[in-house]
Amino acid sequence: MMLRAAGKRLLGAAAGRQASPAGAARRGYHERVVDHYNNPRNVGAFDKDDPDVGTGLVGAPACGDVMKLQIRVDEGSGRIVDARFKTFGCGSAIASSSVATEWVKGKQMEEVVAIKNTEIAKHLSLPPVKLHCSMLAEDAIKAAVEDYEAKKAKLEKADEDGTPAGAIRTT
Amino acid sequence: MASRKLLLGLTAGRRLRSRTHQLFSVANLLEASTSHSPAAAVASTQPSGGSPAALLFSLRTISSTRQATQSAGDASGRSAVDHKLIMPEDEFHKLADETIHDLLEKLEEYGDSIQMDGFDIDYGNQVLTLRLGDLGTYVVNKQTPNRQIWLSSLVSGPSRFNWDAATNGWIYKRTRANLVQLLEEEIGELCGTPVELS
């Protein structure tokens, strides 16, 4: 109930308090953004040392925006079977990364790197000042995929070199 | 977050010289459920003594400098802060303000000359907003921690420009686009009349 109240306040307060830089027309958060804020999907974390997990960490606290997006990949098929996120930032940033975790689930890694920030922004009706949040979400997806692939490459190399599996893998 | 902003405000005048250590891990920030500044190693050049001023200085250093190393595990440079912050803050403000004020002036003149319906420029809180009627809105603002100018374009979406001393302009690393040239191209196209912004 507190969350809902906070959501209502967010919707209402945003209209008046949003830093519309030019005193522009008042604008609230789109209902999809509020929905993701109140009911964020896939919040949480995987063990980043898990070989099936790719972790993308983008942004910086001083900017007011940090996103950590993790994917769990099925090794055999290369399909993303699960995703988690944790985001420090505005409602739009939270919603963008929440949407990102929804969209990557069930897809191949090659597919998800094609997800564009413009699609996320359109889905959430982000205003111009918040397009940067959707860009960060796109970056987070790509970073997670890259991390998984780098990990995999490292593990495969270790196998080739004959390094004892126990030295690298964490189960 | 509020406490960090207060600290930044208090130490706003200080010039940062620390260049070395990664002062805290962003991952730790996300793991911890509080937003208090972490008890991290302090910068090597902090003022001596255990005074509160030293603590403020180091916290300011933590918050404002080493973003480059804080975007963990991202060798592709895809994070928002993938460059070394070698520009002092006052220099950044000078360069960025100059660019943005220049744009403001030229866009105002342009607006007057083309008489386009719904053409509206506004500058408030150091953010430049250009509305082009029903076509949409451009927003240009400073992103001080990154020493960047951020653009939200209704044509090319979001982009982030770093100062490039070699070309004396603001460049978006991913596309090598120059901020002023990009705006000239896009706005000229959208409004049907060429514009000079440099």
Tab-separated table of C-alpha atoms in Angstrom, chain B residues 12-169:
chain	number	residue	atom	x	y	z
B	12	ALA	CA	32.642	22.623	-4.538
B	13	GLY	CA	35.595	24.951	-4.546
B	14	ARG	CA	38.261	22.349	-4.196
B	15	ARG	CA	40.432	21.389	-7.094
B	16	LEU	CA	40.909	17.684	-7.496
B	17	ARG	CA	44.351	16.331	-8.015
B	18	SER	CA	44.035	12.713	-7.099
B	19	ARG	CA	44.498	10.467	-10.074
B	20	THR	CA	45.183	7.041	-8.817
B	21	HIS	CA	43.103	4.695	-6.829
B	22	GLN	CA	39.761	3.207	-7.573
B	23	LEU	CA	38.087	4.465	-4.505
B	24	PHE	CA	35.123	2.229	-4.293
B	25	SER	CA	33.423	-0.452	-6.262
B	26	VAL	CA	30.113	0.330	-7.818
B	27	ALA	CA	29.132	-3.254	-7.266
B	28	ASN	CA	29.476	-2.696	-3.558
B	29	LEU	CA	27.211	0.264	-3.848
B	30	LEU	CA	24.538	-1.880	-5.386
B	31	GLU	CA	25.040	-4.735	-2.955
B	32	ALA	CA	24.663	-2.480	0.035
B	33	SER	CA	21.189	-1.305	0.617
B	34	THR	CA	22.173	2.112	1.906
B	35	SER	CA	23.463	4.984	-0.102
B	36	HIS	CA	25.991	6.188	2.464
B	37	SER	CA	29.449	6.853	1.199
B	38	PRO	CA	31.524	3.755	1.710
B	39	ALA	CA	34.480	3.685	4.022
B	40	ALA	CA	37.013	3.461	1.242
B	41	ALA	CA	40.683	4.228	0.906
B	42	VAL	CA	41.187	7.928	0.579
B	43	ALA	CA	43.030	9.817	-2.099
B	44	SER	CA	46.769	10.010	-1.756
B	45	THR	CA	46.881	13.757	-2.076
B	46	GLN	CA	44.343	14.629	0.535
B	47	PRO	CA	45.226	17.328	3.023
B	48	SER	CA	47.019	16.029	6.066
B	49	GLY	CA	45.365	15.580	9.361
B	50	GLY	CA	42.177	13.871	10.281
B	51	SER	CA	40.103	16.991	9.992
B	52	PRO	CA	36.552	16.921	8.703
B	53	ALA	CA	37.819	18.943	5.778
B	54	ALA	CA	40.046	16.050	4.772
B	55	LEU	CA	37.134	13.656	4.951
B	56	LEU	CA	34.989	15.978	2.855
B	57	PHE	CA	37.760	16.348	0.338
B	58	SER	CA	38.221	12.625	0.013
B	59	LEU	CA	34.513	11.986	-0.267
B	60	ARG	CA	34.284	14.580	-2.969
B	61	THR	CA	37.130	12.789	-4.690
B	62	ILE	CA	35.265	9.533	-4.407
B	63	SER	CA	32.126	10.988	-5.808
B	64	SER	CA	33.506	13.056	-8.594
B	65	THR	CA	36.671	11.687	-10.006
B	66	ARG	CA	37.370	8.095	-10.719
B	67	GLN	CA	34.240	7.213	-12.639
B	68	ALA	CA	36.454	5.751	-15.299
B	69	THR	CA	37.484	2.908	-13.044
B	70	GLN	CA	34.183	2.540	-11.329
B	71	SER	CA	32.322	1.140	-14.299
B	72	ALA	CA	33.522	-2.323	-13.494
B	73	GLY	CA	34.124	-5.075	-15.985
B	74	ASP	CA	33.470	-3.056	-19.123
B	75	ALA	CA	36.467	-3.156	-21.390
B	76	SER	CA	34.486	-2.121	-24.437
B	77	GLY	CA	34.075	1.340	-22.999
B	78	ARG	CA	30.367	1.032	-23.292
B	79	SER	CA	29.700	2.547	-19.910
B	80	ALA	CA	28.744	6.161	-19.668
B	81	VAL	CA	32.046	7.154	-18.117
B	82	ASP	CA	34.766	5.444	-20.038
B	83	HIS	CA	37.272	8.269	-20.182
B	84	LYS	CA	39.804	9.814	-17.876
B	85	LEU	CA	38.614	12.948	-16.162
B	86	ILE	CA	41.577	15.145	-16.697
B	87	MET	CA	39.630	18.341	-17.062
B	88	PRO	CA	39.192	20.451	-13.964
B	89	GLU	CA	35.603	21.266	-13.238
B	90	ASP	CA	35.855	25.030	-13.668
B	91	GLU	CA	37.474	24.597	-17.057
B	92	PHE	CA	34.701	22.253	-18.072
B	93	HIS	CA	32.045	24.729	-17.009
B	94	LYS	CA	33.776	27.489	-18.931
B	95	LEU	CA	33.981	25.480	-22.152
B	96	ALA	CA	30.545	23.966	-21.875
B	97	ASP	CA	28.824	27.177	-20.902
B	98	GLU	CA	30.474	28.958	-23.784
B	99	THR	CA	29.295	26.329	-26.247
B	100	ILE	CA	25.781	26.219	-24.906
B	101	HIS	CA	25.399	30.000	-24.724
B	102	ASP	CA	26.695	30.252	-28.236
B	103	LEU	CA	24.142	27.724	-29.430
B	104	LEU	CA	21.421	29.579	-27.585
B	105	GLU	CA	22.251	32.885	-29.245
B	106	LYS	CA	22.545	31.466	-32.727
B	107	LEU	CA	19.386	29.400	-32.381
B	108	GLU	CA	17.475	32.425	-31.157
B	109	GLU	CA	18.592	34.424	-34.159
B	110	TYR	CA	17.722	31.513	-36.420
B	111	GLY	CA	14.299	31.230	-34.857
B	112	ASP	CA	13.653	34.899	-35.432
B	113	SER	CA	14.733	34.676	-39.033
B	114	ILE	CA	12.775	31.620	-40.119
B	115	GLN	CA	9.518	32.388	-38.417
B	116	MET	CA	8.643	28.745	-37.876
B	117	ASP	CA	5.448	27.909	-36.096
B	118	GLY	CA	6.012	26.442	-32.677
B	119	PHE	CA	9.732	27.209	-32.668
B	120	ASP	CA	10.622	27.880	-29.077
B	121	ILE	CA	13.913	28.141	-27.290
B	122	ASP	CA	14.369	28.143	-23.603
B	123	TYR	CA	17.327	28.198	-21.310
B	124	GLY	CA	16.820	27.503	-17.641
B	125	ASN	CA	18.873	25.804	-14.934
B	126	GLN	CA	21.700	25.529	-17.451
B	127	VAL	CA	19.598	23.369	-19.726
B	128	LEU	CA	18.842	24.399	-23.286
B	129	THR	CA	15.523	23.241	-24.656
B	130	LEU	CA	14.550	23.713	-28.269
B	131	ARG	CA	10.998	22.925	-29.202
B	132	LEU	CA	10.213	22.547	-32.875
B	133	GLY	CA	6.457	22.662	-32.798
B	134	ASP	CA	4.930	19.250	-33.333
B	135	LEU	CA	8.177	17.738	-34.529
B	136	GLY	CA	9.496	17.415	-31.026
B	137	THR	CA	12.119	18.684	-28.659
B	138	TYR	CA	15.877	18.943	-28.387
B	139	VAL	CA	17.538	19.100	-24.993
B	140	VAL	CA	21.149	20.063	-24.419
B	141	ASN	CA	22.604	19.951	-20.945
B	142	LYS	CA	25.846	19.619	-19.065
B	143	GLN	CA	26.715	16.397	-17.339
B	144	THR	CA	29.399	17.704	-15.032
B	145	PRO	CA	30.628	14.516	-13.326
B	146	ASN	CA	31.490	13.086	-16.749
B	147	ARG	CA	32.706	16.387	-18.163
B	148	GLN	CA	30.234	15.830	-20.974
B	149	ILE	CA	27.537	17.693	-22.814
B	150	TRP	CA	24.474	15.543	-23.263
B	151	LEU	CA	22.146	15.897	-26.168
B	152	SER	CA	18.720	14.448	-26.626
B	153	SER	CA	17.894	14.743	-30.285
B	154	LEU	CA	14.548	14.027	-31.822
B	155	VAL	CA	16.393	12.631	-34.820
B	156	SER	CA	19.384	10.796	-33.431
B	157	GLY	CA	18.257	10.153	-29.879
B	158	PRO	CA	20.591	10.489	-26.902
B	159	SER	CA	24.296	11.204	-27.299
B	160	ARG	CA	27.121	12.303	-25.059
B	161	PHE	CA	29.882	14.617	-26.156
B	162	ASN	CA	33.367	14.979	-24.761
B	163	TRP	CA	35.613	17.958	-25.296
B	164	ASP	CA	38.187	17.252	-27.934
B	165	ALA	CA	41.004	19.750	-27.708
B	166	ALA	CA	42.457	18.596	-31.012
B	167	THR	CA	39.438	19.705	-33.002
B	168	ASN	CA	38.284	22.341	-30.516
B	169	GLY	CA	34.853	20.822	-30.369
